[in-house]
Short mmCIF file of C-alpha atoms in Angstrom, two decimals:
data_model
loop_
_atom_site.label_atom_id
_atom_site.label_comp_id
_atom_site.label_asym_id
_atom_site.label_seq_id
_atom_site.Cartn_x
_atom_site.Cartn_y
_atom_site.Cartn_z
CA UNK A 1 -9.93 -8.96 5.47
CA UNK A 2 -11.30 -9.94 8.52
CA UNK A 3 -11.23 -13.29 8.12
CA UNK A 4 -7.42 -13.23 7.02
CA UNK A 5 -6.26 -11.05 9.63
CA UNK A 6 -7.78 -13.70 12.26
CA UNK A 7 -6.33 -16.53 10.42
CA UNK A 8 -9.36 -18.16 8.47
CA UNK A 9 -8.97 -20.21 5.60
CA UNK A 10 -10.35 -18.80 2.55
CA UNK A 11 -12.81 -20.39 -0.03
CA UNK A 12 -13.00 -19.03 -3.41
CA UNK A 13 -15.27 -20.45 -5.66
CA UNK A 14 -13.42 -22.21 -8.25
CA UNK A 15 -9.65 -22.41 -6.21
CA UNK A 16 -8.60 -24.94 -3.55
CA UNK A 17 -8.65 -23.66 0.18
CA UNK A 18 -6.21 -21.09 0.90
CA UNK A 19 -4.72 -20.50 4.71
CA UNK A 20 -3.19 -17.51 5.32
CA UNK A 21 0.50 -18.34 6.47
CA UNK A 22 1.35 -15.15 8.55
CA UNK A 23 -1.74 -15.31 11.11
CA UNK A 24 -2.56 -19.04 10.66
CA UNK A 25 -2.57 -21.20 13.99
CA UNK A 26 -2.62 -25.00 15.08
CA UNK A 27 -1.16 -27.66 13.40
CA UNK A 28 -1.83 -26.52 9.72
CA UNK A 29 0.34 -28.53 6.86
CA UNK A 30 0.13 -28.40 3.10
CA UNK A 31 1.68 -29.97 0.14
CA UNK A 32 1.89 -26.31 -1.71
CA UNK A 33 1.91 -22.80 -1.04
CA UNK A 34 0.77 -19.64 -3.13
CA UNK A 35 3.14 -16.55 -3.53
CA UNK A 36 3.75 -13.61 -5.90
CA UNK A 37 6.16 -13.81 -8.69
CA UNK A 38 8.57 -11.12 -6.78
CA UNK A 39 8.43 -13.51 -3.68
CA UNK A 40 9.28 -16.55 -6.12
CA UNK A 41 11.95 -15.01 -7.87
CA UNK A 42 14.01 -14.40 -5.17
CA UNK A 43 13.63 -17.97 -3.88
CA UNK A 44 15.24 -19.14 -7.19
CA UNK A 45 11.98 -20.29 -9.20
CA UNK A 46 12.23 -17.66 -11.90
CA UNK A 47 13.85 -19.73 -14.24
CA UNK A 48 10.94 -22.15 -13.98
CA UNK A 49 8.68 -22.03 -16.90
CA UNK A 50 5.63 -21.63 -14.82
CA UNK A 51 7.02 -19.40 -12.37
CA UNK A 52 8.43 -16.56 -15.26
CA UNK A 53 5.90 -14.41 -15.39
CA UNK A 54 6.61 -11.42 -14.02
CA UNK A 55 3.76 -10.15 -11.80
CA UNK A 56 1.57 -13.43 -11.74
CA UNK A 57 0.92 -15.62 -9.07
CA UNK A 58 3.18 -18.88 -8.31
CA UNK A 59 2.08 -22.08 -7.16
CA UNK A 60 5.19 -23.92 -5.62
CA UNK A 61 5.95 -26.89 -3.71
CA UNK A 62 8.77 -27.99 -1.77
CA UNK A 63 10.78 -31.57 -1.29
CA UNK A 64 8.48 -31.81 2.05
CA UNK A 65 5.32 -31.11 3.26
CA UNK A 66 4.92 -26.79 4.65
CA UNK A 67 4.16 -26.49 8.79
CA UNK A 68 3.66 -23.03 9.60
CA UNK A 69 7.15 -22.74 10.25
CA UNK A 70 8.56 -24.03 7.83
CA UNK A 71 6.05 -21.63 5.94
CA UNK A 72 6.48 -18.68 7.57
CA UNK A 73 10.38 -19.25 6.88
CA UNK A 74 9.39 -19.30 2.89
CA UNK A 75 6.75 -16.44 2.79
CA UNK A 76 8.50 -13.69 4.79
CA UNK A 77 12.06 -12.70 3.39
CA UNK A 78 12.95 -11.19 7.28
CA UNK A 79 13.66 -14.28 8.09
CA UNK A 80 15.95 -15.31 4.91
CA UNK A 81 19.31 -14.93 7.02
CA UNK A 82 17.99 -17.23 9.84
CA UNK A 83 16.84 -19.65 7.31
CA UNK A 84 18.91 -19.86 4.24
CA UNK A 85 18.66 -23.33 3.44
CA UNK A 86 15.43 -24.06 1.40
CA UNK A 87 14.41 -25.84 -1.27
CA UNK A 88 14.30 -27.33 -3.68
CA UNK A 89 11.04 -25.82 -4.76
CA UNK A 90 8.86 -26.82 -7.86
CA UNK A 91 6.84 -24.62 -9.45
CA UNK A 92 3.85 -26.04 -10.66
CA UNK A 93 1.06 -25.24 -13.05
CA UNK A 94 -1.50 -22.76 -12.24
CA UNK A 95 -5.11 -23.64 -13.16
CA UNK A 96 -7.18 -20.73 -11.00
CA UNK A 97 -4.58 -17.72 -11.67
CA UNK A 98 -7.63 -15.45 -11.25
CA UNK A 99 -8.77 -16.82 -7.77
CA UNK A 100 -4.92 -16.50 -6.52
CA UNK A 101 -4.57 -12.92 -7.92
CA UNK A 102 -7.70 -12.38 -5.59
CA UNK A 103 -6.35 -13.70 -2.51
CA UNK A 104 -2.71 -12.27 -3.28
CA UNK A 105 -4.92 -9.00 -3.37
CA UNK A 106 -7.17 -9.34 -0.25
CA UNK A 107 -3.85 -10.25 1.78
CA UNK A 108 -2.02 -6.72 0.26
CA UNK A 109 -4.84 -4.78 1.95
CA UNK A 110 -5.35 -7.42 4.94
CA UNK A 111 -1.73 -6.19 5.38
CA UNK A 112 -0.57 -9.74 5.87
CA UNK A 113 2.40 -11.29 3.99
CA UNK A 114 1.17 -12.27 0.26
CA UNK A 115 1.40 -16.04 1.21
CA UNK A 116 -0.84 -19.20 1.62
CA UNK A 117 -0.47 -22.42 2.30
CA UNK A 118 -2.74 -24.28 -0.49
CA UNK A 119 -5.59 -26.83 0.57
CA UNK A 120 -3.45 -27.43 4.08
CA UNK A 121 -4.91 -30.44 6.36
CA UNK A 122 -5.99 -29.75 9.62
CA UNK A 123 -7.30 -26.17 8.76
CA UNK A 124 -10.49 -24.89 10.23
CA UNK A 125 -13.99 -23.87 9.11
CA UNK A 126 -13.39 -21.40 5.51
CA UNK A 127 -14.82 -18.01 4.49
CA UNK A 128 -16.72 -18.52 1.29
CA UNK A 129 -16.46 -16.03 -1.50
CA UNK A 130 -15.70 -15.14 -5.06
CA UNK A 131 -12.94 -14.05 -6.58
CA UNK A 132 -14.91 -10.76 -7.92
CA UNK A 133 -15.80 -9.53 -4.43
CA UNK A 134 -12.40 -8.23 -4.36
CA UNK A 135 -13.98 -5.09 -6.41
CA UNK A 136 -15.94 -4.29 -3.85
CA UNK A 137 -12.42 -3.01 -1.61
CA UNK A 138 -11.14 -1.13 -4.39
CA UNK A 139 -13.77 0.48 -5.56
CA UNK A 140 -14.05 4.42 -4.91
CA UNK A 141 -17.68 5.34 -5.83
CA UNK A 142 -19.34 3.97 -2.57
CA UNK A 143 -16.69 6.55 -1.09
CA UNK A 144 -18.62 9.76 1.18
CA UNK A 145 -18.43 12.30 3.04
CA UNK A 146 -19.06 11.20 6.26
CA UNK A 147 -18.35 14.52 8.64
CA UNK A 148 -16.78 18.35 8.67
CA UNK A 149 -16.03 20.42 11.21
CA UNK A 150 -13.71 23.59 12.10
CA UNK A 151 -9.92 22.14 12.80
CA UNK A 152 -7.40 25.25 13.43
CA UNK A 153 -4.10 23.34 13.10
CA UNK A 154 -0.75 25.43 13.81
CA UNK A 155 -0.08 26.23 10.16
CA UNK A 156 -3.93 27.85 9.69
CA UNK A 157 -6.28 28.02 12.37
CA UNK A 158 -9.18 28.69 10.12
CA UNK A 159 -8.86 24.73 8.62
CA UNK A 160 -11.58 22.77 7.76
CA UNK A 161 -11.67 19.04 8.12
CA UNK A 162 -13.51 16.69 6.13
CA UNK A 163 -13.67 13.14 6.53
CA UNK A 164 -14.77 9.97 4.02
CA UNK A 165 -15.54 6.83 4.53
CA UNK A 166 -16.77 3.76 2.35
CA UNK A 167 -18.65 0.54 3.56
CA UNK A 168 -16.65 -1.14 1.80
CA UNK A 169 -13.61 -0.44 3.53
CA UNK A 170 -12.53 0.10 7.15
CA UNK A 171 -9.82 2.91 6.20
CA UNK A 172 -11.60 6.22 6.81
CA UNK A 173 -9.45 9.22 5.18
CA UNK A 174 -9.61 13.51 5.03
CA UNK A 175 -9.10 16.08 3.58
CA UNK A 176 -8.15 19.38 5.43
CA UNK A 177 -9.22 22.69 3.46
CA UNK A 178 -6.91 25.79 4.18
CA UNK A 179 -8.70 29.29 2.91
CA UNK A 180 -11.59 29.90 1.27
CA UNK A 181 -12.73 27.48 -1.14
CA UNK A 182 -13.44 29.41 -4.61
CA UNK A 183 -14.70 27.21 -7.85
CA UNK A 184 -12.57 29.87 -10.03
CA UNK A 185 -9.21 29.32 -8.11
CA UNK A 186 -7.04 26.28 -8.88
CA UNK A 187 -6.44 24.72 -5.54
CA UNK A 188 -2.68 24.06 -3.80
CA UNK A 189 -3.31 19.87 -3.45
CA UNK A 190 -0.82 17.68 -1.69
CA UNK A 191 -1.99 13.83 -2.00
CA UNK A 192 0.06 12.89 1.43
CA UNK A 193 -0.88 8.76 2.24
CA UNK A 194 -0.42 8.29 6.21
CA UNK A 195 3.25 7.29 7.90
CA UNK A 196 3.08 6.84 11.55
CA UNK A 197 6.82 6.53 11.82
CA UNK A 198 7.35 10.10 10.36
CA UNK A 199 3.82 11.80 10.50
CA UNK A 200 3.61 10.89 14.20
CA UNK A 201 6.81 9.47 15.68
CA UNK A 202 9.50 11.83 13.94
CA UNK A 203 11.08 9.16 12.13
CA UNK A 204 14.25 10.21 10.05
CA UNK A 205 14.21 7.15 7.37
CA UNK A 206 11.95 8.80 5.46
CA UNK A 207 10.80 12.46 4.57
CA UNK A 208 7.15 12.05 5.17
CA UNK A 209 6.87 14.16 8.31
CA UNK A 210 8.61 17.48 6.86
CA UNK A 211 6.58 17.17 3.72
CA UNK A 212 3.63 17.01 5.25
CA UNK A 213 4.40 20.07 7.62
CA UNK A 214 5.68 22.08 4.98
CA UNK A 215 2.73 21.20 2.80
CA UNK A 216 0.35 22.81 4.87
CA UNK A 217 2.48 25.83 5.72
CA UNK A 218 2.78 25.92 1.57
CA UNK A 219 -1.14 26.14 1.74
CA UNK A 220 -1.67 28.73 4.70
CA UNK A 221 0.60 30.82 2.98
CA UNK A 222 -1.80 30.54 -0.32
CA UNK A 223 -4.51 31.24 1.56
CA UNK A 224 -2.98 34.27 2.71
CA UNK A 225 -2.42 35.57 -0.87
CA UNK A 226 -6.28 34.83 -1.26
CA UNK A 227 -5.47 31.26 -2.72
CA UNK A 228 -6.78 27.86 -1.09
CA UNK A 229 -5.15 24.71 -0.53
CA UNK A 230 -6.48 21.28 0.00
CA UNK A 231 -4.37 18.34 2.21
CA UNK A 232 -5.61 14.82 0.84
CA UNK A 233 -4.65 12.65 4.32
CA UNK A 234 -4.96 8.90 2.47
CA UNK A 235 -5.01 5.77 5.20
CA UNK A 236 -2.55 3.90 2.77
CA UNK A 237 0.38 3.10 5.28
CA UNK A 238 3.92 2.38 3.55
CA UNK A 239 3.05 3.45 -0.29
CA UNK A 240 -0.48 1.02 0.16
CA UNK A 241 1.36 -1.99 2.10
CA UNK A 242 0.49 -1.34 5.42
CA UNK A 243 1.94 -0.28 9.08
CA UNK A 244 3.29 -4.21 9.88
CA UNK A 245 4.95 -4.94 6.32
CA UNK A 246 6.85 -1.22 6.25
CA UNK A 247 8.24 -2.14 9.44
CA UNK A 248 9.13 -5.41 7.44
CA UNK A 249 10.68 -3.85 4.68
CA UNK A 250 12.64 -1.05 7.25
CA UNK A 251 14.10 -4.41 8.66
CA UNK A 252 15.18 -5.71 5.18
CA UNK A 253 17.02 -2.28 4.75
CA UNK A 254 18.75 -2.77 7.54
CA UNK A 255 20.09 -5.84 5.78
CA UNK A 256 21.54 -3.78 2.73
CA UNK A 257 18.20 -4.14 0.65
CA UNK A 258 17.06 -0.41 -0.96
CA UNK A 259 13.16 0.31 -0.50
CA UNK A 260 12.59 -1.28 -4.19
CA UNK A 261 13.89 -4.17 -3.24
CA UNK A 262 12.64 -4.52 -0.06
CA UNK A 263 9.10 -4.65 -0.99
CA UNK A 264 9.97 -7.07 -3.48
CA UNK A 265 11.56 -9.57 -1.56
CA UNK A 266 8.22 -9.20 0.38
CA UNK A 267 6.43 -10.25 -2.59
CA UNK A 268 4.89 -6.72 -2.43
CA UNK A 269 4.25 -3.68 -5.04
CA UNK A 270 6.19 -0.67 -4.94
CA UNK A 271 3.67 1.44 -5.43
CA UNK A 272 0.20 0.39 -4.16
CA UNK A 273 -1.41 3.76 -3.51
CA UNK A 274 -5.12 4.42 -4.08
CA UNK A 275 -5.41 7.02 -6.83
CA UNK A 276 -9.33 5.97 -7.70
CA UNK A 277 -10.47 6.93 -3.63
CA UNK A 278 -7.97 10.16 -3.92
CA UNK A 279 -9.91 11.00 -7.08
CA UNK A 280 -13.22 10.31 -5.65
CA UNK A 281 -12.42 12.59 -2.68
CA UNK A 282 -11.48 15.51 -5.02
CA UNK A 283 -15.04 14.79 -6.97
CA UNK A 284 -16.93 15.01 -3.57
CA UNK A 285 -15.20 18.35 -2.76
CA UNK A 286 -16.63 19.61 -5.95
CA UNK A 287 -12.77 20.06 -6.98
CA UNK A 288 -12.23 19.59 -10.93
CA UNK A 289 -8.43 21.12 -11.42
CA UNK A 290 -5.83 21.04 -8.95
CA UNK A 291 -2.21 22.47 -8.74
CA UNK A 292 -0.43 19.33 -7.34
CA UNK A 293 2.32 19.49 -4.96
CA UNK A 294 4.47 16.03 -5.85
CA UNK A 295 8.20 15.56 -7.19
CA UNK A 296 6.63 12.16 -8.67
CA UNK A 297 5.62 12.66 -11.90
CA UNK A 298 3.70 8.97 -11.89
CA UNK A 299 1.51 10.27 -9.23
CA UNK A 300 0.28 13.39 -11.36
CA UNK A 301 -0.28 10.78 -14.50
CA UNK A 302 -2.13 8.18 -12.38
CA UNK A 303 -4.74 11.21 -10.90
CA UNK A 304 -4.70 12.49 -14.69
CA UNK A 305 -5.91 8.73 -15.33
CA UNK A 306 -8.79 8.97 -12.73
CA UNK A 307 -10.30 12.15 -14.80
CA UNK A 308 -8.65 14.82 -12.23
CA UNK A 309 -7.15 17.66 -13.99
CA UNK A 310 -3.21 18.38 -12.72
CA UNK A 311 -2.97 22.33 -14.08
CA UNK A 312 0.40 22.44 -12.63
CA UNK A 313 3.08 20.01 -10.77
CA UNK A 314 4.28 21.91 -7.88
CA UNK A 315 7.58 21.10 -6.55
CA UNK A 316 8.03 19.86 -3.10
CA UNK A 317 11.59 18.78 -1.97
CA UNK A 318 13.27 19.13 0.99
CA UNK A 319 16.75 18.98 2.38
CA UNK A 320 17.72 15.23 3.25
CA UNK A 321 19.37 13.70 6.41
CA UNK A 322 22.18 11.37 7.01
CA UNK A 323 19.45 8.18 7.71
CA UNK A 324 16.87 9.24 4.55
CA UNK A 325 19.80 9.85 1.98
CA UNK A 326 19.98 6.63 0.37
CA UNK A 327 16.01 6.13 0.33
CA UNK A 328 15.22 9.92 -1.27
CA UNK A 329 18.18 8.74 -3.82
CA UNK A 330 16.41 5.21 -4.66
CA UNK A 331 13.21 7.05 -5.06
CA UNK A 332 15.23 9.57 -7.67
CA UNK A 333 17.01 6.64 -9.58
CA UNK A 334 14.62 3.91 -9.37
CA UNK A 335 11.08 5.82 -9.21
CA UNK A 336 11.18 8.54 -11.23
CA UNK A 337 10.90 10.86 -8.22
CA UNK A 338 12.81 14.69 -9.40
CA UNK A 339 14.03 15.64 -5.79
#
């Protein structure tokens, strides 16, 4: 991740050299450039035999040879309405599909566009690896508790704060414990993944910042009824895509594109949370059974999938707002979400 969010090349065993497009510098050109499939579709190369597969990587190349601009201009979708003549793109046959699933996967939690140019010229010294040391960043059971200590927040002063780290992985996240933590009581759990713009900033696009509020007021009131409630705080900016590429997508739906969409044209999941690490964090709390508070029903089958035990789905929707409307409505229509 390092080396991608610096701009180094990357060697995988068994794939040509890869150069990250987005943080790349100097004068960098390539014949071909790796993308997702959601990227390639909406640059026209779905109808292309080897660019049809939904969800696998696309090897393309274009009537000329890729600068970075002319790059850039291809792998982010921003810039589609100052650029909207390119082409025409070839797809071409992919030989080391498990090598570019890698990369595509070390630039989703780099939080860099999915996009490389493919062995450029002029590129500088590579970072060697293989494409199975992309396990190591998603894998939860290096995950510990690092720290606790006393937090009294304004919905409970008598919180508890735990936080977990991996060395794996530079995201560090917590759990805050509200009342008295009894094995025999099914806990009040809220899975909440960071958002700066609402958490911290009061943004009204979304409905992250009143959810989380109300969850722990939810939880402090348990507490008072001799109940306990746990807040899971997970480092996973913008549904797992990062701080830089929500901004991204908030500036595609400015341009008429839903959220869906908007992290498609991205070449971008949806949904890219960590279940495994929030599961791991419930296993080091000692917590086997959880009441969860979610109106996503996916989110209560994916922790049911790590081995955690949803007793209950615990509704948690609040009142919308003239700029969060049409995104609480996509997440009802297109998601699943029961708001």
């Amino acid at each position: 991740m390092d080396a991608l969010r610096h701009g180094w090349p990357l060697a995988i065993d068994g794939a040509p050299l890869l150069q990250p497009v987005e943080t790349a510098f100097g004068e960098i050109s390539a014949e071909s450039m790796l993308l997702s499939a959601t990227r390639a579709a909406t640059l026209k190369l779905a109808n292309q035999i080897e660019a049809a597969v939904p969800r696998q990587p696309v090897l393309m190349r274009g009537a000329d040879r890729f600068d970075l601009p002319a790059a850039l201009a291809v792998a982010d979708p921003a810039l589609d309405m100052a650029n909207p003549l390119k082409g025409p793109f070839k797809a071409l046959s992919l030989g080391w599909e498990t090598q570019a699933r890698a990369a595509l996967e070390l630039a989703r939690i780099a939080g860099i566009l999915p996009a490389f140019m493919v062995a450029p010229e002029g590129a500088g010294e590579a970072v060697a690896l293989n494409a199975s040391d992309v396990d190591s960043f998603t894998d939860a059971v290096h995950l510990q508790i690092a720290s606790r200590a006393k937090l009294p927040v304004v919905a409970s002063q008598d919180a508890r704060i735990v936080a977990f780290r991996s060395p794996n992985d530079t995201r560090e996240h917590v759990a805050l414990v509200i009342g008295e933590q009894r094995a025999e009581q099914t806990p009040l759990v809220r899975l909440h993944s960071e958002c700066l713009t609402g958490d911290v900033l009061g943004s009204l696009k979304c409905d992250c910042g009143p959810q989380l509020d109300a969850a722990l007021h939810a939880m402090a009131d348990e507490a008072a009824k001799g109940g306990w409630g746990v807040l899971l705080y997970m480092r996973q900016e913008g549904r797992g895509i990062g701080i830089i590429n929500k901004l991204r997508a908030y500036r595609l739906q400015d341009q008429g594109f839903d959220t869906v969409d908007a992290n498609t044209r991205l070449g971008l999941p949806d949904e890219a949370r960590d279940f495994p690490t929030a599961a791991r964090m419930l296993e080091l709390l000692k917590i086997e059974k959880i009441r969860l508070m979610t109106n996503n029903p996916a989110k209560v089958e994916a922790l049911a999938a790590q081995g955690v035990a949803v007793t209950e789905r615990v509704a948690h929707a609040l009142p919308d707002n003239p700029h969060n409307a049409h995104y609480l409505a996509t997440k009802r229509d297109r998601s699943g979400h029961l708001l």
